Coordinates of C-alpha atoms in Angstrom, one line a residue:
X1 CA 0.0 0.0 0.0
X2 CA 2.9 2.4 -0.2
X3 CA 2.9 3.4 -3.5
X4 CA 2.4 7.6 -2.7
X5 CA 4.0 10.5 -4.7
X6 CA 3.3 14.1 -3.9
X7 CA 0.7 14.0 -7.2
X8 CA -1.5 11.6 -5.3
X9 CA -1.9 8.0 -4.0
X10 CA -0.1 5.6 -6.3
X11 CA 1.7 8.4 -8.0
X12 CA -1.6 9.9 -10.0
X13 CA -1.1 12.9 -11.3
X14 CA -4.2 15.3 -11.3
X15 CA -7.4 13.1 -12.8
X16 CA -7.5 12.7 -16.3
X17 CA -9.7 13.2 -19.6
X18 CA -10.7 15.7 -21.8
X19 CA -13.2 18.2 -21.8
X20 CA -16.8 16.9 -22.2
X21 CA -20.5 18.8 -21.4
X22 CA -20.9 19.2 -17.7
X23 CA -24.4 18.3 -17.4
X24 CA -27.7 20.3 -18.5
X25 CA -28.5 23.7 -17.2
X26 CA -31.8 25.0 -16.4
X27 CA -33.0 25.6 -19.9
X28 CA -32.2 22.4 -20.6
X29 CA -29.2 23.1 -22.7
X30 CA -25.5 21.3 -22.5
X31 CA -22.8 23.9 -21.7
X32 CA -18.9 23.0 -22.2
X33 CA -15.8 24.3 -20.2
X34 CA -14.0 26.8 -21.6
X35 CA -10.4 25.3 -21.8
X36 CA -8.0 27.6 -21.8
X37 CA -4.6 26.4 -22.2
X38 CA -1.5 28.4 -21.6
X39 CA 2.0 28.6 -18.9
X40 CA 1.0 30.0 -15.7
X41 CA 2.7 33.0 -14.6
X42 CA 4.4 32.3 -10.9
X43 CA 3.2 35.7 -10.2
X44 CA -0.4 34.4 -11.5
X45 CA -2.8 34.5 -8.0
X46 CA -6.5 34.9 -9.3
X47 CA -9.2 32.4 -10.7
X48 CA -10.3 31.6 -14.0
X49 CA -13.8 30.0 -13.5
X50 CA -15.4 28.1 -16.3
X51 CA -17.8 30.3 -18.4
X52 CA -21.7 28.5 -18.6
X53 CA -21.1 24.9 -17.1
X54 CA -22.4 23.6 -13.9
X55 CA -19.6 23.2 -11.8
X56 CA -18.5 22.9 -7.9
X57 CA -20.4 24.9 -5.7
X58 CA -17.1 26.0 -4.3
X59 CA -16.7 28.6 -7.6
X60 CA -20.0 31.1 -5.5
X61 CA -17.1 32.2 -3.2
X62 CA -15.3 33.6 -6.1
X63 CA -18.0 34.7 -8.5
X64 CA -18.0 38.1 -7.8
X65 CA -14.5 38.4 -5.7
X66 CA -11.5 39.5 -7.9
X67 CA -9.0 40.1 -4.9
X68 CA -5.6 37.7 -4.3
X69 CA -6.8 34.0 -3.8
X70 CA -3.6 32.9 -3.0
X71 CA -2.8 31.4 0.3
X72 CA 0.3 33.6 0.6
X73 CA 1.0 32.7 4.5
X74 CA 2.2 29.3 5.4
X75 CA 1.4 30.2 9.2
X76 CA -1.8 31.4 8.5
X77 CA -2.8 28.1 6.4
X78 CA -1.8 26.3 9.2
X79 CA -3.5 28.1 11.8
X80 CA -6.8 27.9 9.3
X81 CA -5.8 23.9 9.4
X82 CA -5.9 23.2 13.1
X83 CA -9.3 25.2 12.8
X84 CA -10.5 23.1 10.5
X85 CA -9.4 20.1 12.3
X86 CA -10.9 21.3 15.6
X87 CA -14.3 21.4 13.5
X88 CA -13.9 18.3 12.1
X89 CA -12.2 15.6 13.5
X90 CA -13.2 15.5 16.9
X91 CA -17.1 14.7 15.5
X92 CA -16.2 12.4 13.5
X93 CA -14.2 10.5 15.5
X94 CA -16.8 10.7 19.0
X95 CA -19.2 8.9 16.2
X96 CA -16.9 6.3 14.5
X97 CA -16.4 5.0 18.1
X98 CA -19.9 4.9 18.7
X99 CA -20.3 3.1 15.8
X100 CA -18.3 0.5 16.9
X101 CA -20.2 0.7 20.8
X102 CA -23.2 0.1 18.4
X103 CA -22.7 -2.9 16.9
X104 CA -21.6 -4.7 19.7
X105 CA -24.6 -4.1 21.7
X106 CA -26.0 -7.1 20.4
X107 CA -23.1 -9.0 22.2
X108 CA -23.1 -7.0 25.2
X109 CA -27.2 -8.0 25.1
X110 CA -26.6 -11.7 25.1
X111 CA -24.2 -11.6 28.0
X112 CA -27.5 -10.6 30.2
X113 CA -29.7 -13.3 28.6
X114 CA -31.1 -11.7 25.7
X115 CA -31.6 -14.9 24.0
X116 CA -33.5 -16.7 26.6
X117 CA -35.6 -13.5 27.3
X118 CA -36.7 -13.4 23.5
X119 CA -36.5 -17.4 23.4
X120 CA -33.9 -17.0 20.2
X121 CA -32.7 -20.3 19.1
X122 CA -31.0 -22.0 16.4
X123 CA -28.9 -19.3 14.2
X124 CA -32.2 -16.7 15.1
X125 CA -28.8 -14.8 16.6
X126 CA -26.1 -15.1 14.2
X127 CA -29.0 -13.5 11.8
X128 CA -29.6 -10.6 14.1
X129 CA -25.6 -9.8 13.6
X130 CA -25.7 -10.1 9.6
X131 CA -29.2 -8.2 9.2
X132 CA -27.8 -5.0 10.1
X133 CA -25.5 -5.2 7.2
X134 CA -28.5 -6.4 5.1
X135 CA -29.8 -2.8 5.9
X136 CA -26.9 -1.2 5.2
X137 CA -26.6 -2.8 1.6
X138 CA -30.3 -2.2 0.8
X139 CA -30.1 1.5 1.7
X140 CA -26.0 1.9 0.2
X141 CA -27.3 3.3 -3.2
X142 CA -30.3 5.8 -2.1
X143 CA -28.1 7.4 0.7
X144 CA -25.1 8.0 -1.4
X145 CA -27.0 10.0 -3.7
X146 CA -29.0 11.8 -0.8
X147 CA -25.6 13.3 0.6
X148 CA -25.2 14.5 -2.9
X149 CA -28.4 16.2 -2.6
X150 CA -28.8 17.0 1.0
X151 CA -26.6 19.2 3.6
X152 CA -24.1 16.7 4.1
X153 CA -23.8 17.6 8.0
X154 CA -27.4 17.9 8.8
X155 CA -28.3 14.6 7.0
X156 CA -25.8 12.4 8.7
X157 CA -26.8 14.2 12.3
X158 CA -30.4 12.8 11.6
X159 CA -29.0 9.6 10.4
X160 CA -27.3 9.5 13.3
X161 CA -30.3 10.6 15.4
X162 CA -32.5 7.9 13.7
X163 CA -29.8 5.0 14.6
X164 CA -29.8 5.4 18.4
X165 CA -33.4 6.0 17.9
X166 CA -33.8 2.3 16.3
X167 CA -31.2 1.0 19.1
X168 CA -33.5 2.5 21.7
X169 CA -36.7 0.8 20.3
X170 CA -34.8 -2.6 20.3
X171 CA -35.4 -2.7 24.4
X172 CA -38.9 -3.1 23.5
X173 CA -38.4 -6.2 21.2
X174 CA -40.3 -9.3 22.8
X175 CA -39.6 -11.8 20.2
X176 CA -37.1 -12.2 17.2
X177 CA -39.1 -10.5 14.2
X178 CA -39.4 -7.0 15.9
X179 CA -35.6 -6.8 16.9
X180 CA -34.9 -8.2 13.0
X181 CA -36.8 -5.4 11.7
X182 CA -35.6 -2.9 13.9
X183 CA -32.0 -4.2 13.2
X184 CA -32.5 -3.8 9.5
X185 CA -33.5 -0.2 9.9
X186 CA -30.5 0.5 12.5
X187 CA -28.7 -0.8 9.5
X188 CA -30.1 1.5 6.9
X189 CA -29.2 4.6 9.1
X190 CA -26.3 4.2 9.5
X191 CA -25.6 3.2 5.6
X192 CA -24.3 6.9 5.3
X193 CA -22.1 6.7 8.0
X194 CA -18.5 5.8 6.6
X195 CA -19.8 7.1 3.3
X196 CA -20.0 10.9 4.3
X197 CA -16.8 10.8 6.6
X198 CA -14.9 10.2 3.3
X199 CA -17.0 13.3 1.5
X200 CA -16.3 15.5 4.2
X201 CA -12.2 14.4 4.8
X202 CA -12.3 14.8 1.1
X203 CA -13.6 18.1 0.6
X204 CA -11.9 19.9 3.5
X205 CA -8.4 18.6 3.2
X206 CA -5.7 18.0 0.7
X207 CA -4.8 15.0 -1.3
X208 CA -1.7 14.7 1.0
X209 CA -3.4 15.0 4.0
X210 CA -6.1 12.4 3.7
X211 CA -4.5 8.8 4.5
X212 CA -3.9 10.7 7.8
X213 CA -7.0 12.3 8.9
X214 CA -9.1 9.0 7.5
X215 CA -6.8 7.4 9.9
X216 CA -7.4 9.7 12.6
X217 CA -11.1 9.2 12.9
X218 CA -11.0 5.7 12.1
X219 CA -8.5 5.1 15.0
X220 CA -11.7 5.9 16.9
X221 CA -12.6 2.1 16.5
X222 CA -10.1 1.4 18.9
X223 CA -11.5 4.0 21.5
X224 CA -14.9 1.6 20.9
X225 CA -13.3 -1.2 22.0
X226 CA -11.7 -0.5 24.9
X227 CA -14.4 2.0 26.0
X228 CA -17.4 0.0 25.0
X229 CA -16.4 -3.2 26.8
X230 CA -16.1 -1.2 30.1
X231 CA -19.8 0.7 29.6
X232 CA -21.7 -2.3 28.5
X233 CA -20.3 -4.1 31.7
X234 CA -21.1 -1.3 33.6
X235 CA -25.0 -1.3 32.3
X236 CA -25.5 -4.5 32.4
X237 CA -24.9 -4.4 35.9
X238 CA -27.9 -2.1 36.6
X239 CA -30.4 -3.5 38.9
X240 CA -33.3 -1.7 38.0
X241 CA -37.3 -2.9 37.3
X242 CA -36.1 -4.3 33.7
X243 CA -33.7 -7.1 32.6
X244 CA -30.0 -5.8 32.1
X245 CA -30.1 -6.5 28.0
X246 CA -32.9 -3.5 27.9
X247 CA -30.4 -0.6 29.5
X248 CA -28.0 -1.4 27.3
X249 CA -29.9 -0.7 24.3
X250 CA -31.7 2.4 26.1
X251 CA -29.0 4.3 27.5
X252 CA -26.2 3.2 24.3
X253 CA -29.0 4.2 21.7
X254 CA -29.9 7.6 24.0
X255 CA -26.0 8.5 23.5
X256 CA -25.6 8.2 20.1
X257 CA -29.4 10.1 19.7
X258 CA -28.0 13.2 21.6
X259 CA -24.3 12.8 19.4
X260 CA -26.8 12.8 16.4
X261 CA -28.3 16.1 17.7
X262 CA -24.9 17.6 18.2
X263 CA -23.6 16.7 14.3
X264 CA -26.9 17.9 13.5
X265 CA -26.1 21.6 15.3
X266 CA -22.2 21.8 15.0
X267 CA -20.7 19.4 11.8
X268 CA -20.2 22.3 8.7
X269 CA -21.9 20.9 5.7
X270 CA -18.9 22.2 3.4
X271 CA -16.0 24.8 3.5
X272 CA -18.2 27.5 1.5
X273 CA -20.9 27.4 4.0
X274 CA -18.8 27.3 7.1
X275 CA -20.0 29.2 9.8
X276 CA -16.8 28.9 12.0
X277 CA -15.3 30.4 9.5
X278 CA -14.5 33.8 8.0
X279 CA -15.4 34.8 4.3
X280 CA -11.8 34.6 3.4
X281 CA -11.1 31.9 5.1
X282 CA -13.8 29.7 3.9
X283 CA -12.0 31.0 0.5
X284 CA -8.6 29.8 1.9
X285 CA -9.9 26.9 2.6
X286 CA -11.3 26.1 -0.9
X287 CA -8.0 27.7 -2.6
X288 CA -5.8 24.5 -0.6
X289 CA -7.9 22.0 -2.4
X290 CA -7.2 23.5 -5.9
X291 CA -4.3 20.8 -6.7
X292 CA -6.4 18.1 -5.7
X293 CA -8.7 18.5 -8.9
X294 CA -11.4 16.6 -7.1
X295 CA -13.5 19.6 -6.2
X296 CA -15.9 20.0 -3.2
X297 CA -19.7 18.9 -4.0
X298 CA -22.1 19.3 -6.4
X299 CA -25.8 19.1 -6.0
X300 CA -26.9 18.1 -9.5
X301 CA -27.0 14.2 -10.6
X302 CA -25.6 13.9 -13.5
X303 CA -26.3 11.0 -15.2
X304 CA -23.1 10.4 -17.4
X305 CA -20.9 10.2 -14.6
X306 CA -23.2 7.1 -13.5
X307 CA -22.7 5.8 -17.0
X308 CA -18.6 6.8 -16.9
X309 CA -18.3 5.4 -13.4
X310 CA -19.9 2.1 -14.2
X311 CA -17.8 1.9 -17.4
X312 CA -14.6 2.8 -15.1
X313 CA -12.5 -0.4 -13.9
X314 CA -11.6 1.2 -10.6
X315 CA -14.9 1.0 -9.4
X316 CA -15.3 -2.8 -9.4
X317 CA -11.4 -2.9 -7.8
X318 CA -13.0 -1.2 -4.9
X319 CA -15.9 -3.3 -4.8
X320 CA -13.5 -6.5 -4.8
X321 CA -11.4 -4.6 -2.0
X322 CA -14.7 -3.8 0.4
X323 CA -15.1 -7.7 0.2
X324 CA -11.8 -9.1 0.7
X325 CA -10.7 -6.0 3.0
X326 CA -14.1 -7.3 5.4
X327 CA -14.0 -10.9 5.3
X328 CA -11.5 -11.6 7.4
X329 CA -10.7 -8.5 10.0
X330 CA -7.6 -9.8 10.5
X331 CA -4.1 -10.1 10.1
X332 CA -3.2 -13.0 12.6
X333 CA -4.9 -15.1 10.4
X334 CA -2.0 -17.3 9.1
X335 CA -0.8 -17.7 12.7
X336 CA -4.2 -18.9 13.7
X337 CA -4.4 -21.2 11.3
X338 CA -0.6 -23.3 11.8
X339 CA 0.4 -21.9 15.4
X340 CA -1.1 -24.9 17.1
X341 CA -3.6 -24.9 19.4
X342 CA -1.4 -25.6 22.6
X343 CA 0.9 -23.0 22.2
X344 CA -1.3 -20.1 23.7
X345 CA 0.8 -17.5 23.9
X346 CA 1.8 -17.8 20.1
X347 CA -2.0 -17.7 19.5
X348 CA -2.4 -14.8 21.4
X349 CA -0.1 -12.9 19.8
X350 CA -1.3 -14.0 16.1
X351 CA -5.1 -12.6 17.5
X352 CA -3.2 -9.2 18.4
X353 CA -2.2 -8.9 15.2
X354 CA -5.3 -9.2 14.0
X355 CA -5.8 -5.0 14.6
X356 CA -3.2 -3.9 12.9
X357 CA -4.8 -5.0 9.2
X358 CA -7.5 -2.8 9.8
X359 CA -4.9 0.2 8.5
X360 CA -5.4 -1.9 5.3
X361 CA -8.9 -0.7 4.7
X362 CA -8.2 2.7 5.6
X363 CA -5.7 3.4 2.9
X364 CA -8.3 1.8 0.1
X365 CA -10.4 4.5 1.5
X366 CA -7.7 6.8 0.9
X367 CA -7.1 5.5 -2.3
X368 CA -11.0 5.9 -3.5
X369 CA -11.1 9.0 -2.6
X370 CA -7.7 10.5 -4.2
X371 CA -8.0 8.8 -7.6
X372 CA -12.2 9.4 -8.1
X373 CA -13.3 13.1 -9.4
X374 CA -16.7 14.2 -10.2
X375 CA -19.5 13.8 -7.4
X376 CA -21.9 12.1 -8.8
X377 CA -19.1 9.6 -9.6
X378 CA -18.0 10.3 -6.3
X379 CA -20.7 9.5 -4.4
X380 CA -21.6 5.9 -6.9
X381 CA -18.3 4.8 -6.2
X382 CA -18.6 5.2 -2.9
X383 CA -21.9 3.5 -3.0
X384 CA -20.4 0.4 -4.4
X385 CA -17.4 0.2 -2.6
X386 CA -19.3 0.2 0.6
X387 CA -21.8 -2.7 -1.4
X388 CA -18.7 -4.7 -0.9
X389 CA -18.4 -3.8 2.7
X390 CA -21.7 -5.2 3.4
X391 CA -21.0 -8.1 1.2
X392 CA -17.8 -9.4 3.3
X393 CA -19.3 -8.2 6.2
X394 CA -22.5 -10.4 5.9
X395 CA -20.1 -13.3 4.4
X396 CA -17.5 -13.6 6.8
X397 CA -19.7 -15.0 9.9
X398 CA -21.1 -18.0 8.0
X399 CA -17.6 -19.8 7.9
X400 CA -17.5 -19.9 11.3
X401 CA -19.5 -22.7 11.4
X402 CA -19.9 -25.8 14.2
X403 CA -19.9 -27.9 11.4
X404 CA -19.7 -28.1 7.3
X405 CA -21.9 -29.0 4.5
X406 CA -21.4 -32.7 3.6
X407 CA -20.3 -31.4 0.0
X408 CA -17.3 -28.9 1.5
X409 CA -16.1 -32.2 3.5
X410 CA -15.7 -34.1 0.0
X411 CA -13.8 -31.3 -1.6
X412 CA -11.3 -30.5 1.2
X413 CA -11.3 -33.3 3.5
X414 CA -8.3 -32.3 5.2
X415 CA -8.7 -28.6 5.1
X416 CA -11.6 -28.4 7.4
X417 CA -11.3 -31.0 9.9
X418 CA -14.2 -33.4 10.5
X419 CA -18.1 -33.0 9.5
X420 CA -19.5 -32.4 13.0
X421 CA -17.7 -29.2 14.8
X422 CA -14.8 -26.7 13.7
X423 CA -14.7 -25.7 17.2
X424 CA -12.0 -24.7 18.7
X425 CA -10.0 -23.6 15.2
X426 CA -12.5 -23.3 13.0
X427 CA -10.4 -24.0 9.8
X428 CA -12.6 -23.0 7.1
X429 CA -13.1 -19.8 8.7
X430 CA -9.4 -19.1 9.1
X431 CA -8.9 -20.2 5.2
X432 CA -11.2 -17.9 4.8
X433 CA -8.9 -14.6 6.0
X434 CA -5.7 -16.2 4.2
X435 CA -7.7 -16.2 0.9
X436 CA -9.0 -13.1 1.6
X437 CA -5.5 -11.4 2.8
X438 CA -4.0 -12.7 -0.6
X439 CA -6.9 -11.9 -3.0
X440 CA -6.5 -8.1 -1.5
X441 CA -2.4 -8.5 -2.7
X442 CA -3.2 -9.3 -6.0
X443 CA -5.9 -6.9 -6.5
X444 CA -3.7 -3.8 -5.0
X445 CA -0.7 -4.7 -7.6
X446 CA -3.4 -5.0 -10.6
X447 CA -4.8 -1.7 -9.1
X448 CA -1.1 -0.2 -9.1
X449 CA -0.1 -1.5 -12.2
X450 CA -3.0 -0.3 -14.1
X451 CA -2.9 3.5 -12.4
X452 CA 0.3 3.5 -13.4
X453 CA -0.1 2.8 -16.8
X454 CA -3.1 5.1 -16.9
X455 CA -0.7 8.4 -15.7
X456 CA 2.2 7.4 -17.9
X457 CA -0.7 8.3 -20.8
X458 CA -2.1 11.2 -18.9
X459 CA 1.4 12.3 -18.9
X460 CA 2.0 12.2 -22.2
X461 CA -1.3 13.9 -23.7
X462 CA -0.3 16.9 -21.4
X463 CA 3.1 17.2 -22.3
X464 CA 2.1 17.4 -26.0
X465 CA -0.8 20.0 -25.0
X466 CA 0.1 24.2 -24.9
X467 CA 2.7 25.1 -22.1
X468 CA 3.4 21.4 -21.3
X469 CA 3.0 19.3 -17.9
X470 CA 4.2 22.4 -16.2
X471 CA 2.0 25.1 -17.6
X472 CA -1.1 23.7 -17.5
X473 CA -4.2 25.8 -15.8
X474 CA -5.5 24.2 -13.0
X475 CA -7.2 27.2 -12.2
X476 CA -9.7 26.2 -15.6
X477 CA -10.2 22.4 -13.9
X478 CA -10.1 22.1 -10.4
X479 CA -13.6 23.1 -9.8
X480 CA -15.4 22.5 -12.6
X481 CA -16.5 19.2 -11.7
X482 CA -15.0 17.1 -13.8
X483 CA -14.8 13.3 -13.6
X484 CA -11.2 11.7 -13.6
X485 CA -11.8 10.7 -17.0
X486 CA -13.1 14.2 -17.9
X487 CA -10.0 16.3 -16.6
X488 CA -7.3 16.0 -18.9

């Protein structure tokens, strides 16, 4: 996963393509950019915006301003970045964690006898744990193209609001159809979770910058873990008029409820509406991102970036990676498989290397976000990367199995141990993660090798354009929003 330059992740130069209709305006007709290509002056500080075509909404901070643009200050961009951070980061990382606090409810539930209180039998519990990622799948699609159309921080501070609301309602479940449903919908909320964190890191930091913050507020998974192990033993031990299971959902769901409320209030839908945040810093903030050539939003659909992302090979590499990248959750996995079984402490430490892959799955997100331009492509690939999410997510419990299909056990009859029970090593499941650790190799090196090829091209329809690599305008591109493909 180290393949960085300072252009972009795997050494990308700004996204390609050439210069195609942005979309319809409101009389219907199909605008073009205005390319104008010639060498930049190092003295050059102002915008060229593109005449007629619908572009980023970041270009209304600089329709009608003609002063210096230029971030001329390196102190003052940095004080303007530990703003931004303070505005950020800190939101997004209180939620990730409670994401994480969220999903293990369920488990902190059946500690104080969930299942015999709801008389669950049979796999009735294993499908409690995969429906919420059924929800999440069904719902991937609509809510990626909501954020497009929605205030970004408003609509993930109700989604928010609306998943400790289902959590909450779960308390009142008295049989194993109510908590499915409710489960389903808990997954369906929080659909645009992960989705709109990479949105916002993308359109409030640079291309440099965003393996790092993605890491920050995914990082927060760990504060989940340690935290939410202590406060589901704590409420489960509440002695009060209803069983223990019921507090946990009540009093986890009311926190994550009033953490929706405070997204809802505080979280900046984008750097041009800002409140925090002066005019010209809001324009500060926008200028940073110009090198990026990603943009910020925009709040049109636009059909032929669905067509050009569907038609785009990344797309289904990122799908591939959301399935391999969840199946396992974890990096131990060859350990666990040969260290044998009585040699604990060499077990142990394979399981605690089971963390450590997770920094795996925040790079692909890094890597999604860096080499994708245009939103509406932005958003579908999103959509379908987290598709694959779901898809490992809901795979990778059933091989964990107490026994095998009759057919697996005549294809690998030493792979998997016996028919009856694949307790305590669970074989097929640990196959399982190395296939899935190795499939993820392959697929980054394909990924590589292909980007690669793909900005040698790039390269050489620039350098044969007016001015050369180092004259072109990115003034003319960087918010016009253009697809990858586009932006030549």
């Amino acid at each position: 996963m180290g393949f960085w330059s300072k252009r972009s992740l795997f050494g990308s130069s700004s996204p390609n393509t050439s210069s195609q209709p942005l979309g319809e305006d409101e009389t219907g007709a199909k605008p073009a950019i205005a390319h104008e290509e010639r060498v930049l002056s190092p003295q050059r500080t102002g915008w060229q915006l593109p005449h007629g075509g619908d572009g980023d909404t970041a270009m209304t901070l600089f329709a009608a301003f003609e002063g210096d643009t230029e971030i001329g200050d390196p102190k003052e961009e940095k004080k303007l970045e530990r703003k931004i951070d303070f505005m950020i980061l800190p939101y997004l990382a209180v939620c990730y964690a409670f994401f994480y606090i969220d999903k293990t409810t369920l488990s902190y539930a059946a500690i104080f006898d969930i299942q015999e209180d709801l008389n669950l039998h049979g796999t009735q519990y294993n499908w409690l744990s995969s429906i919420f990622y059924f929800g999440f799948l069904f719902f991937a699609l609509p809510t990626n193209f909501l954020l497009q159309r929605l205030p970004i921080g408003k609509y993930l501070g109700f989604n928010i609001f609306m998943w400790g609301f289902f959590l909450m309602l779960q308390a009142a479940c008295d049989n194993f159809a109510t908590l499915a449903v409710l489960r389903f919908l808990a997954g369906a909320a929080e659909a645009c979770s992960d989705p709109s964190f990479m949105l916002i890191t993308q359109m409030w930091y640079k291309r440099r910058q965003q393996p790092v913050k993605i890491g920050i507020w995914y990082t927060a998974n760990g504060l989940g873990i340690a935290g939410g192990g202590l406060l589901g033993y704590a409420i489960g031990n509440i002695r009060g008029s209803l069983p223990s299971w019921k507090y946990e959902f009540l009093i986890i769901g009311a926190l994550c409820s009033a953490w929706g409320i405070v997204m809802f209030i505080m979280l900046p839908d984008s750097p041009v509406s800002a409140k925090l945040l002066t005019q010209r810093q809001r324009r500060m903030a926008v200028e940073r991102l110009r090198e990026n050539q990603t943009g910020v939003e925009n709040k049109h659909l636009k059909v032929y970036q669905i067509r050009e992302a569907f038609k785009d090979y990344k797309i289904y590499f990122f799908f591939l990676l959301g399935v391999v990248g969840n199946v396992p959750n974890g990096a131990g996995s060859f350990g666990l498989r040969f260290v044998p079984v009585d040699q604990k402490v060499g077990r142990l430490i394979c399981y605690y290397l089971t963390g450590p892959y997770n920094a795996a799955f925040v790079l692909i997100l890094s890597l999604q976000i860096a080499n994708t331009a245009g939103h509406t492509k932005k958003v579908l690939t999103n959509a379908v990367l987290f598709l694959g999410y779901c898809t490992g997510n809901i795979a990778g419990p059933f091989f964990y199995k107490t026994s095998q299909t009759y057919e697996l056990d005549l294809l690998f009859p030493y792979a998997f141990g016996t028919k009856t029970d694949q307790k305590p090593t669970y074989p097929l499941g640990i196959w399982s993660m190395i296939f899935s650790h190795l499939a993820e190799v392959v697929l980054i090196l394909a990924l590589w090798l292909l980007l690669s090829k793909e900005n040698k091209r790039r390269d050489r329809v620039q350098s044969e354009m007016d001015g050369g690599l180092a004259g072109r305008d990115l003034d003319a591109t960087a918010f016009s929003d253009l697809t990858d493909r586009e932006n030549l």
